[in-house]
Coordinates of C-alpha atoms in Angstrom, one line a residue:
M2 CA -40.7 -40.1 54.4
K3 CA -40.0 -37.7 51.6
L4 CA -41.0 -34.1 52.3
K5 CA -42.4 -31.8 49.6
N6 CA -41.1 -28.3 49.0
P7 CA -44.0 -26.0 49.8
F8 CA -42.4 -23.3 47.5
A9 CA -42.0 -25.5 44.5
R10 CA -44.2 -24.5 41.6
R11 CA -46.7 -27.1 40.7
Q12 CA -46.3 -28.5 37.3
E13 CA -49.0 -30.0 35.4
P14 CA -48.5 -33.5 34.0
G15 CA -47.2 -33.4 30.5
S16 CA -46.1 -29.8 30.7
T17 CA -42.4 -28.5 30.3
L18 CA -40.6 -25.7 32.3
S19 CA -39.9 -22.5 30.3
Y20 CA -36.9 -20.4 31.5
A21 CA -37.7 -17.6 29.2
S22 CA -40.8 -16.9 31.1
S23 CA -38.7 -16.4 34.3
P24 CA -39.6 -13.1 36.0
L25 CA -35.8 -12.4 36.6
L26 CA -35.0 -12.6 32.9
A27 CA -38.0 -10.5 32.1
T28 CA -36.5 -7.6 34.2
P29 CA -34.9 -5.0 31.9
T30 CA -31.1 -4.3 32.2
P31 CA -29.9 -0.7 32.4
V32 CA -28.0 0.3 29.2
S33 CA -25.2 2.1 31.1
R34 CA -24.3 -1.1 32.8
S35 CA -23.9 -2.9 29.5
R36 CA -21.9 0.0 28.1
L37 CA -19.5 0.0 31.1
L38 CA -19.0 -3.7 30.8
L39 CA -18.3 -3.4 27.1
F40 CA -15.9 -0.5 27.8
M41 CA -13.9 -2.4 30.4
V42 CA -13.5 -5.5 28.2
G43 CA -12.4 -3.3 25.3
L44 CA -9.9 -1.4 27.5
S45 CA -8.4 -4.7 28.7
F46 CA -7.9 -5.7 25.1
L47 CA -6.3 -2.3 24.3
G48 CA -3.9 -2.8 27.3
L49 CA -2.9 -6.2 26.1
I50 CA -2.3 -4.9 22.6
G51 CA -0.3 -2.0 24.0
R52 CA 1.8 -4.3 26.2
A53 CA 2.4 -6.6 23.3
F54 CA 3.5 -3.7 21.1
Y55 CA 5.8 -2.4 23.9
V56 CA 7.4 -5.8 24.5
Q57 CA 7.7 -7.0 20.9
V58 CA 8.4 -3.7 19.1
Y59 CA 9.4 -0.7 21.3
A60 CA 11.5 -2.5 24.0
E61 CA 12.3 -5.6 22.1
D62 CA 16.1 -5.2 22.6
F63 CA 15.7 -4.8 26.3
F64 CA 13.5 -7.8 26.8
Q65 CA 15.6 -9.9 24.5
A66 CA 18.7 -9.1 26.5
Q67 CA 16.9 -9.9 29.7
G68 CA 15.8 -13.2 28.4
E69 CA 19.2 -14.1 27.2
S70 CA 20.8 -13.1 30.5
R71 CA 18.5 -15.6 32.2
M72 CA 18.5 -18.4 29.7
A73 CA 21.6 -17.9 27.5
A74 CA 25.2 -18.0 28.6
T75 CA 28.6 -18.0 27.1
F76 CA 31.2 -20.1 28.8
E77 CA 34.9 -19.4 28.5
L78 CA 37.0 -22.4 27.5
P79 CA 40.4 -21.7 29.1
A80 CA 43.5 -22.6 27.2
S81 CA 46.1 -24.7 28.9
R82 CA 49.3 -22.7 29.4
G83 CA 52.4 -24.1 27.7
R84 CA 54.9 -26.2 29.6
I85 CA 58.4 -25.0 30.4
Q86 CA 61.0 -27.8 30.0
D87 CA 64.7 -28.2 30.5
R88 CA 67.0 -29.1 27.7
N89 CA 66.3 -32.8 28.2
G90 CA 62.5 -32.5 28.3
Q91 CA 62.2 -32.5 32.1
V92 CA 59.2 -30.4 33.1
L93 CA 60.0 -27.3 35.1
A94 CA 56.5 -25.8 34.9
T95 CA 53.1 -27.2 33.8
S96 CA 49.4 -26.6 34.2
V97 CA 46.9 -28.9 35.9
T98 CA 43.2 -28.6 36.5
V99 CA 42.0 -27.9 40.0
P100 CA 38.6 -27.1 41.6
S101 CA 37.5 -23.6 42.4
V102 CA 34.4 -22.5 44.3
W103 CA 32.3 -19.6 43.2
A104 CA 28.8 -18.2 43.9
I105 CA 25.9 -16.1 42.7
P106 CA 25.1 -14.0 45.8
E107 CA 21.5 -13.3 44.9
E108 CA 20.8 -17.0 44.6
F109 CA 22.3 -17.9 47.9
K110 CA 19.5 -18.4 50.4
G111 CA 21.4 -20.1 53.2
G112 CA 21.1 -18.8 56.8
A113 CA 23.7 -18.3 59.5
A114 CA 24.2 -22.0 60.1
E115 CA 24.8 -22.7 56.4
R116 CA 27.2 -19.7 56.1
Q117 CA 29.2 -21.0 59.1
Q118 CA 29.5 -24.4 57.6
L119 CA 30.6 -23.0 54.2
A120 CA 33.2 -20.8 55.8
R121 CA 34.6 -23.7 57.8
V122 CA 34.9 -25.9 54.8
L123 CA 36.6 -23.2 52.7
G124 CA 39.0 -22.2 55.4
L125 CA 37.6 -18.6 55.6
T126 CA 36.4 -16.5 58.5
R127 CA 32.8 -15.7 58.7
Q128 CA 33.5 -12.1 58.0
E129 CA 35.4 -12.9 54.9
L130 CA 32.6 -15.1 53.6
D131 CA 29.9 -12.5 54.4
K132 CA 31.9 -9.8 52.6
K133 CA 31.9 -12.0 49.4
L134 CA 28.3 -13.1 49.6
D135 CA 26.8 -9.7 50.6
G136 CA 28.6 -7.8 47.9
E137 CA 27.2 -6.6 44.6
G138 CA 27.3 -8.5 41.4
R139 CA 26.1 -11.8 40.1
F140 CA 29.4 -13.6 40.4
V141 CA 32.0 -13.9 43.1
W142 CA 35.0 -16.3 43.7
L143 CA 34.7 -17.8 47.2
R144 CA 38.0 -19.8 47.0
R145 CA 40.2 -20.6 44.1
W146 CA 42.4 -23.7 43.6
V147 CA 41.1 -25.9 46.4
D148 CA 41.9 -29.5 46.9
D149 CA 39.6 -32.4 45.9
E150 CA 38.7 -33.0 49.5
T151 CA 37.5 -29.4 50.0
A152 CA 35.6 -29.6 46.7
S153 CA 33.8 -32.7 47.8
A154 CA 32.9 -31.1 51.1
V155 CA 31.4 -28.0 49.4
K156 CA 29.4 -30.2 47.0
G157 CA 28.1 -32.2 50.0
L158 CA 26.6 -29.0 51.5
K159 CA 24.2 -28.7 48.5
L160 CA 23.8 -25.0 48.9
A161 CA 21.9 -23.1 46.3
G162 CA 23.9 -20.5 44.4
V163 CA 27.3 -22.1 45.3
H164 CA 29.0 -23.8 42.4
L165 CA 32.2 -25.7 41.5
D166 CA 34.3 -25.2 38.4
R167 CA 37.8 -26.4 37.3
E168 CA 40.6 -24.0 36.5
Y169 CA 44.2 -24.4 35.4
S170 CA 46.8 -24.0 38.1
R171 CA 50.6 -23.9 37.6
R172 CA 52.9 -26.5 39.2
Y173 CA 56.7 -26.2 39.5
P174 CA 58.2 -29.6 40.1
E175 CA 61.8 -28.3 40.7
G176 CA 60.6 -25.8 43.3
E177 CA 63.2 -23.4 44.8
A178 CA 66.1 -24.8 42.7
S179 CA 64.9 -23.3 39.5
A180 CA 62.5 -20.6 40.8
H181 CA 64.6 -17.6 39.6
V182 CA 64.8 -19.0 36.1
V183 CA 61.2 -20.2 35.7
G184 CA 59.5 -17.5 37.6
F185 CA 55.7 -17.8 38.4
T186 CA 52.2 -16.7 37.3
N187 CA 49.5 -14.9 39.2
L188 CA 45.9 -16.1 39.9
E189 CA 44.9 -15.2 36.4
D190 CA 47.7 -17.4 35.0
K191 CA 49.7 -14.4 33.7
G192 CA 53.5 -14.5 34.0
Q193 CA 54.9 -12.3 36.7
E194 CA 58.6 -13.2 36.9
G195 CA 61.3 -15.2 35.0
I196 CA 60.5 -17.2 31.9
E197 CA 56.8 -17.1 32.7
L198 CA 56.9 -13.4 32.1
A199 CA 59.5 -13.3 29.3
F200 CA 57.5 -15.8 27.2
Q201 CA 54.1 -14.8 28.3
K202 CA 52.8 -14.4 24.8
E203 CA 54.0 -17.8 23.6
L204 CA 52.9 -19.7 26.8
Q205 CA 49.5 -18.3 27.4
G206 CA 47.7 -19.5 24.2
R207 CA 44.2 -18.3 23.4
D208 CA 41.0 -19.0 25.3
G209 CA 37.9 -20.4 23.5
S210 CA 34.2 -19.9 24.1
R211 CA 30.9 -21.9 24.1
S212 CA 27.4 -20.3 23.8
V213 CA 24.6 -22.3 25.4
L214 CA 20.9 -22.1 26.5
R215 CA 20.1 -23.0 30.1
D216 CA 16.9 -23.9 31.9
R217 CA 15.7 -22.1 35.1
L218 CA 17.9 -24.4 37.2
G219 CA 21.0 -23.3 35.3
R220 CA 21.4 -26.6 33.4
V221 CA 22.6 -26.6 29.8
V222 CA 19.9 -27.7 27.5
E223 CA 21.4 -26.9 24.1
D224 CA 24.3 -25.2 22.3
R225 CA 23.8 -22.1 20.3
G226 CA 26.1 -20.5 17.9
N227 CA 29.6 -21.7 16.9
L228 CA 32.0 -23.3 19.3
V229 CA 35.4 -21.5 19.4
P230 CA 38.0 -24.1 20.6
A231 CA 40.7 -23.1 22.9
L232 CA 44.3 -22.8 21.5
N233 CA 46.7 -24.1 24.1
G234 CA 50.0 -22.3 24.7
R235 CA 53.3 -23.3 23.1
D236 CA 55.9 -25.2 25.2
V237 CA 59.2 -23.5 25.8
Q238 CA 62.3 -25.6 26.1
L239 CA 65.2 -24.0 28.0
S240 CA 68.9 -24.5 27.8
I241 CA 68.9 -25.2 31.5
D242 CA 69.8 -28.7 32.6
A243 CA 67.6 -29.5 35.6
N244 CA 70.2 -31.8 37.2
V245 CA 73.0 -29.2 36.9
Q246 CA 70.6 -26.5 38.1
F247 CA 69.7 -28.5 41.2
F248 CA 73.2 -29.4 42.1
A249 CA 74.4 -25.8 41.6
Y250 CA 71.6 -24.5 43.9
Q251 CA 72.4 -27.1 46.5
K252 CA 76.1 -26.2 46.6
V253 CA 75.6 -22.4 46.8
R254 CA 73.0 -22.8 49.5
E255 CA 75.5 -24.9 51.5
A256 CA 78.3 -22.3 51.0
V257 CA 76.0 -19.4 52.1
A258 CA 75.2 -21.4 55.3
E259 CA 78.8 -22.4 55.9
H260 CA 80.2 -18.9 55.6
R261 CA 77.1 -17.2 57.2
A262 CA 76.8 -15.2 54.1
K263 CA 74.0 -13.0 52.9
A264 CA 73.4 -14.6 49.5
G265 CA 75.1 -16.5 46.7
S266 CA 74.8 -17.3 43.0
V267 CA 76.1 -19.8 40.4
V268 CA 76.1 -19.5 36.6
V269 CA 77.1 -22.4 34.4
L270 CA 77.6 -21.9 30.6
D271 CA 78.2 -24.3 27.8
A272 CA 81.6 -23.2 26.5
R273 CA 80.8 -24.3 22.9
S274 CA 77.3 -22.9 22.5
G275 CA 76.9 -20.1 25.1
E276 CA 73.8 -21.8 26.5
V277 CA 73.0 -21.3 30.2
L278 CA 73.1 -24.7 31.8
A279 CA 72.4 -23.4 35.3
L280 CA 71.5 -20.1 36.9
A281 CA 71.0 -20.6 40.6
N282 CA 70.5 -18.1 43.5
Y283 CA 70.1 -18.3 47.2
P284 CA 67.9 -17.2 49.0
S285 CA 65.2 -18.5 46.8
F286 CA 61.4 -19.2 47.0
D287 CA 58.8 -21.7 46.1
P288 CA 57.2 -20.5 42.9
G289 CA 54.0 -22.5 43.7
T290 CA 53.4 -20.4 46.8
R291 CA 52.7 -16.8 46.1
K292 CA 52.1 -15.5 49.6
N293 CA 54.6 -13.5 51.6
L294 CA 57.3 -13.3 48.9
S295 CA 59.9 -10.6 49.6
G296 CA 62.2 -8.7 47.2
N297 CA 65.1 -10.4 48.8
Q298 CA 63.8 -13.8 47.7
L299 CA 62.6 -12.7 44.3
R300 CA 65.9 -11.0 43.2
N301 CA 67.7 -12.9 40.4
R302 CA 71.0 -11.9 41.8
A303 CA 73.1 -13.4 39.0
L304 CA 71.4 -11.0 36.6
T305 CA 70.3 -8.0 38.6
D306 CA 73.1 -7.5 41.2
V307 CA 76.2 -5.8 39.9
F308 CA 79.5 -5.5 41.7
E309 CA 83.0 -4.4 41.2
P310 CA 84.6 -7.6 39.8
G311 CA 88.0 -7.2 41.4
S312 CA 90.8 -9.5 40.3
T313 CA 88.7 -11.4 37.7
M314 CA 89.6 -8.5 35.3
K315 CA 93.3 -9.3 35.5
P316 CA 93.2 -12.1 32.8
L317 CA 91.7 -9.6 30.3
V318 CA 94.4 -7.1 30.9
I319 CA 97.2 -9.7 30.6
A320 CA 95.5 -11.2 27.5
Q321 CA 95.6 -7.8 25.8
A322 CA 99.2 -7.2 26.8
L323 CA 100.1 -10.6 25.2
E324 CA 97.8 -9.9 22.1
S325 CA 99.5 -6.6 21.4
G326 CA 103.0 -8.1 21.6
R327 CA 104.1 -5.9 24.5
V328 CA 105.0 -8.9 26.6
R329 CA 105.3 -12.7 26.6
P330 CA 104.4 -15.0 29.4
D331 CA 108.0 -15.1 30.6
T332 CA 108.5 -11.3 30.5
I333 CA 109.8 -10.1 33.8
V334 CA 107.7 -7.4 35.7
N335 CA 109.2 -5.8 38.8
V336 CA 106.5 -5.5 41.4
A337 CA 108.8 -4.3 44.3
P338 CA 108.3 -2.8 46.8
R339 CA 104.7 -4.1 47.0
S340 CA 103.1 -0.8 45.8
I341 CA 103.1 1.7 43.0
S342 CA 102.1 5.4 43.1
I343 CA 99.4 6.6 40.7
S344 CA 98.3 10.2 41.1
G345 CA 98.9 10.1 44.8
W346 CA 97.3 6.7 45.3
S347 CA 99.2 3.5 45.9
P348 CA 97.8 0.1 45.0
T349 CA 99.5 -2.6 46.9
D350 CA 100.0 -6.4 46.8
V351 CA 99.1 -8.7 49.6
H352 CA 102.7 -10.1 49.7
P353 CA 106.0 -8.7 48.5
Y354 CA 107.2 -10.5 45.4
G355 CA 110.1 -8.6 43.8
D356 CA 110.3 -9.8 40.2
L357 CA 107.5 -11.8 38.6
T358 CA 107.0 -13.1 35.1
V359 CA 103.7 -12.1 33.4
A360 CA 102.5 -15.6 34.2
G361 CA 103.5 -15.1 37.8
V362 CA 101.6 -11.8 37.9
L363 CA 98.4 -13.7 37.1
Q364 CA 99.2 -16.7 39.3
K365 CA 100.0 -14.5 42.4
S366 CA 97.2 -12.0 41.5
S367 CA 99.6 -9.1 41.7
N368 CA 97.9 -5.7 41.7
V369 CA 101.1 -3.9 41.1
G370 CA 102.1 -6.0 38.1
T371 CA 98.7 -5.7 36.5
V372 CA 98.7 -1.9 36.9
K373 CA 102.1 -1.7 35.3
L374 CA 100.8 -3.7 32.3
A375 CA 97.6 -1.7 32.0
M376 CA 99.3 1.7 32.2
Q377 CA 101.3 0.8 29.0
M378 CA 98.0 0.7 27.1
P379 CA 96.0 3.7 25.9
A380 CA 92.7 4.0 27.7
R381 CA 90.8 3.4 24.5
E382 CA 92.5 0.0 24.0
L383 CA 91.7 -1.2 27.4
H384 CA 88.1 0.0 27.1
E385 CA 87.7 -1.8 23.8
V386 CA 88.7 -5.1 25.5
F387 CA 86.3 -4.6 28.4
S388 CA 83.4 -3.6 26.1
G389 CA 84.3 -6.4 23.6
V390 CA 83.6 -9.1 26.2
G391 CA 80.3 -7.5 27.0
L392 CA 80.9 -5.3 30.1
G393 CA 78.7 -2.3 30.2
Q394 CA 76.1 -3.9 27.9
R395 CA 73.0 -5.9 28.5
P396 CA 73.8 -9.7 28.1
G397 CA 71.3 -10.1 25.3
L398 CA 68.9 -12.4 27.1
N399 CA 65.2 -12.3 26.7
F400 CA 64.8 -12.2 30.4
P401 CA 63.4 -9.5 32.8
G402 CA 65.8 -7.7 35.1
A403 CA 69.1 -8.4 33.2
I404 CA 71.1 -5.2 33.5
S405 CA 74.2 -3.8 31.8
G406 CA 76.4 -2.8 34.7
K407 CA 78.7 0.2 34.5
L408 CA 81.6 0.9 32.2
R409 CA 82.3 4.7 31.7
P410 CA 83.5 6.1 28.3
Y411 CA 87.3 5.9 28.1
K412 CA 87.6 9.6 27.4
S413 CA 86.6 10.4 31.0
W414 CA 89.2 8.0 32.5
R415 CA 91.9 9.5 34.7
P416 CA 95.1 7.6 35.2
I417 CA 94.1 6.5 38.6
E418 CA 90.8 5.1 37.2
Q419 CA 92.6 3.2 34.5
A420 CA 94.8 1.7 37.1
T421 CA 92.0 0.7 39.4
M422 CA 89.9 -0.7 36.6
S423 CA 92.7 -3.0 35.6
F424 CA 92.1 -5.0 38.8
G425 CA 88.3 -4.6 38.9
Y426 CA 87.5 -1.4 40.8
G427 CA 85.6 1.6 39.2
L428 CA 83.4 -0.6 36.9
S429 CA 80.7 -3.1 37.7
A430 CA 79.2 -6.3 36.2
S431 CA 76.8 -9.0 37.0
L432 CA 77.8 -12.6 37.6
L433 CA 76.3 -13.6 34.2
Q434 CA 78.4 -10.9 32.5
L435 CA 81.5 -12.2 34.1
A436 CA 80.7 -15.8 33.0
R437 CA 80.1 -14.6 29.5
A438 CA 83.3 -12.6 29.4
Y439 CA 85.3 -15.8 30.2
T440 CA 83.9 -17.5 27.1
V441 CA 86.5 -15.5 25.3
F442 CA 89.2 -17.7 26.7
A443 CA 87.1 -20.9 26.5
H444 CA 86.1 -20.4 22.8
D445 CA 89.6 -19.5 21.5
G446 CA 89.3 -15.7 21.6
E447 CA 85.6 -15.3 20.7
V448 CA 83.0 -14.1 23.2
L449 CA 79.8 -16.0 22.8
P450 CA 76.2 -14.8 22.9
V451 CA 74.4 -16.4 25.8
S452 CA 71.0 -18.0 25.6
L453 CA 68.4 -19.4 28.1
V454 CA 66.6 -21.2 25.3
K455 CA 67.9 -24.4 23.9
R456 CA 69.6 -24.0 20.6
D457 CA 68.8 -26.3 17.7
A458 CA 71.3 -29.0 17.1
G459 CA 73.8 -28.0 14.5
E460 CA 72.8 -24.3 14.8
P461 CA 76.0 -22.2 14.2
V462 CA 77.0 -20.0 17.1
I463 CA 78.7 -16.8 15.9
G464 CA 80.9 -15.2 18.5
Q465 CA 82.7 -11.8 18.5
R466 CA 86.4 -12.0 18.0
V467 CA 88.4 -10.2 20.8
F468 CA 91.7 -12.1 21.0
S469 CA 93.5 -14.5 18.7
P470 CA 93.2 -18.3 19.3
A471 CA 96.8 -18.4 20.4
T472 CA 96.4 -15.7 23.0
A473 CA 93.3 -17.4 24.4
R474 CA 95.1 -20.7 24.7
T475 CA 98.0 -19.1 26.4
V476 CA 95.8 -17.4 28.9
R477 CA 94.0 -20.7 29.6
E478 CA 97.3 -22.1 30.7
L479 CA 98.0 -19.1 32.9
L480 CA 94.6 -19.5 34.5
Q481 CA 95.4 -23.2 35.1
A482 CA 98.4 -22.1 37.1
A483 CA 96.4 -19.6 39.1
A484 CA 94.0 -22.4 40.1
S485 CA 96.8 -24.8 41.1
E486 CA 99.1 -25.1 44.0
G487 CA 101.1 -21.9 44.2
G488 CA 98.2 -19.9 42.9
T489 CA 95.4 -18.0 44.7
A490 CA 92.8 -20.8 44.3
P491 CA 94.1 -24.3 44.6
K492 CA 90.7 -25.3 46.1
A493 CA 89.2 -24.9 42.6
Q494 CA 91.0 -28.1 41.5
V495 CA 88.8 -31.0 40.4
L496 CA 89.8 -34.6 40.6
G497 CA 90.3 -36.0 37.1
Y498 CA 89.8 -32.7 35.2
S499 CA 92.0 -29.8 34.5
V500 CA 90.6 -26.4 35.5
G501 CA 91.7 -22.8 35.2
G502 CA 90.2 -19.6 36.6
K503 CA 90.6 -16.5 38.7
S504 CA 89.4 -15.7 42.1
G505 CA 88.2 -12.3 43.2
T506 CA 87.6 -10.5 46.5
A507 CA 86.4 -6.9 46.7
H508 CA 85.1 -4.6 49.4
K509 CA 81.4 -3.6 49.0
N510 CA 80.4 -0.1 48.4
V511 CA 78.6 1.8 51.1
E512 CA 75.1 3.0 50.4
G513 CA 75.3 5.8 47.7
G514 CA 78.5 4.4 46.3
K515 CA 80.9 6.7 48.1
G516 CA 83.6 4.7 49.9
Y517 CA 83.8 1.1 51.0
T518 CA 82.6 -1.0 53.9
N519 CA 84.4 -3.8 55.7
K520 CA 82.1 -6.3 54.0
Y521 CA 83.2 -8.3 51.0
R522 CA 82.0 -10.2 47.9
S523 CA 83.9 -13.3 47.0
W524 CA 83.8 -15.0 43.6
F525 CA 85.6 -17.4 41.3
V526 CA 85.2 -17.6 37.5
G527 CA 86.8 -20.4 35.5
L528 CA 86.6 -23.1 32.9
S529 CA 87.3 -26.8 32.3
P530 CA 88.9 -28.8 30.8
I531 CA 91.8 -26.6 29.8
K532 CA 92.7 -27.9 26.4
D533 CA 89.1 -28.3 25.2
P534 CA 86.8 -26.3 27.5
R535 CA 83.3 -27.5 27.8
I536 CA 81.9 -25.3 30.5
V537 CA 82.4 -21.9 32.1
V538 CA 81.4 -21.6 35.8
A539 CA 81.1 -18.4 37.8
V540 CA 80.4 -18.4 41.6
M541 CA 79.6 -15.4 43.9
V542 CA 79.1 -15.4 47.6
D543 CA 77.9 -12.1 49.1
E544 CA 79.1 -11.0 52.5
P545 CA 80.8 -14.1 54.0
S546 CA 81.1 -13.4 57.7
N547 CA 82.6 -16.6 59.2
G548 CA 86.1 -15.3 59.3
V549 CA 87.1 -16.3 55.7
Y550 CA 86.3 -14.0 52.7
Y551 CA 88.9 -14.6 50.0
G552 CA 87.4 -15.9 46.7
G553 CA 89.9 -18.7 46.6
A554 CA 88.7 -20.0 49.9
V555 CA 84.9 -19.2 49.7
A556 CA 83.9 -19.4 46.1
A557 CA 86.5 -21.8 44.6
P558 CA 85.3 -24.9 46.4
V559 CA 81.8 -24.4 45.1
F560 CA 83.3 -24.0 41.6
S561 CA 85.2 -27.3 42.0
Q562 CA 82.1 -29.2 43.1
V563 CA 79.8 -27.8 40.4
V564 CA 82.5 -28.4 37.6
A565 CA 83.0 -32.0 38.7
Q566 CA 79.2 -32.8 38.7
T567 CA 78.5 -31.0 35.5
L568 CA 81.2 -32.6 33.5
R569 CA 80.1 -36.0 34.7
L570 CA 76.5 -35.3 33.7
M571 CA 77.7 -34.2 30.3
N572 CA 79.7 -37.5 30.0
V573 CA 83.0 -35.6 29.4
P574 CA 85.9 -38.0 29.9
P575 CA 88.5 -37.0 32.5
D576 CA 91.7 -35.4 31.0
L577 CA 93.9 -36.0 34.0
D578 CA 95.3 -39.2 35.5
V579 CA 93.5 -39.4 38.8
Q580 CA 96.1 -41.5 40.6
T581 CA 98.9 -39.1 39.6
Q582 CA 96.8 -36.2 40.8
M583 CA 96.1 -37.8 44.1
V584 CA 99.8 -38.7 44.7
A585 CA 100.8 -35.1 43.9
M586 CA 98.3 -33.8 46.4
Q587 CA 99.4 -36.2 49.0
A588 CA 103.0 -35.2 48.6
H589 CA 102.2 -31.5 48.8
K590 CA 100.0 -31.8 51.9
G591 CA 101.9 -34.7 53.6
A592 CA 98.6 -36.5 54.3
A593 CA 96.3 -38.9 52.6
P594 CA 94.2 -37.2 49.9
V595 CA 90.6 -36.4 50.6
L596 CA 88.3 -36.0 47.7
E597 CA 86.2 -33.3 49.4
S598 CA 89.3 -31.1 49.7
F599 CA 89.6 -30.5 45.9

């Protein structure tokens, strides 16, 4: 049953309800209330107008910048660093793209468990990760240059504020063998050592840029502005032959181990162009690993270490004696009784010889005979020879760390100093300087400029004339005798190729340069083949301590091995009859010839 509302107003049939006659509407409203309401509405509109003026006029730049910082972004387009190649196009250094992990700390909302997972995946301690994520700033690298497996694991965590990007990373296929030549870059891909540093401007290129608009999730929605493409770096092609470099490094490493030495170096020069075919040092380092590198590993000893060159100076003195007409190769020099007195000091020979020809002075490495020849010359004349072959001067390489050595002005020389300099004491040079000096004999009296960059085919090489071609050829023959049976370095011989050169052995200076220790440096510098030299090779072994220290016994075998391999790689035909050479060796030693003994 439907109930009626007792309070409902009864309406007559056919009548209509009039709201205007409602008693509530008929009640008068206070004027103050209406005015207050109108004032509040007007004040709100004034506030909105003021805010609009502030945002769009007064603080437009600020809000525009804030909007752009949230929505607009400019991405750097990194340039690929140029490659470093050897003379045959083999890659010594190149850039590859690898993943890197970065974060926006204020967007990272992960808790302790997420942080622990991320630290484990990245190989960081929890403290290291917290330090990065709790720091100030909108950007932080969490781990650069990770492998693909790590990148996939990070992506799988799906953490807000953690992002992946790809960067260029440097790779060095030849590793330790060419490390001192190529050098390495830092995390910002800037050269720090070697060719990477010397040719930084050419290799680095120029980065590009891309301006974009992003949505609130950071996704790119459109490009804005002009795209500036990256300009990749220029490739640099070196004069180095990677195969010769590797072999030289391998052999000097073996020599250091065999003789329990401190270090060793090998330099190989092209005798026709002055190009550096190999520049190897041991100890070395892996240029792809930048942690825990020591100065002992980083030192490019062939360029930075200088030493008193000892008997390797004697061919220069004898060459000038021949050039000036003072002597001939068969001129007799009396070297008895093993010593000569110069200002109260007496240089001596290892063995008593009596009379020696000039050729014999070099073959037997007589200190007394060399001093007698040197003292016939004015100091200025001898100084001009030494400086003419590059001693006391930087070698002219665009390479960090190459130094000049020491050669004092001739006006300050005393007689005793002129005597000691004639057999390599009282001046200093690097191994590269010695190798370059011997190009004067290999290139018919001209000392060649050296280069670590491959020269263009047919490019003329202008040397500096020091001796006549005839003198240079004569000294080459004398050097061949010095490296043969009866000389100081028969172990320098190479099966199938004629060689010539000079060994050297010198005491090392004590710290501060006053006096000498009982430690030695051993080296050998020579060339091959004799009639038409193609290469100059210099070998140095520092502090051999296995009971043998003479250059002819320590450095000459390395020279022999490097010469043999290099000439074969260069396709230089043998100039000696191998069978005759083996028979001669067998007759001398009374035993079957062994190839490794050469």
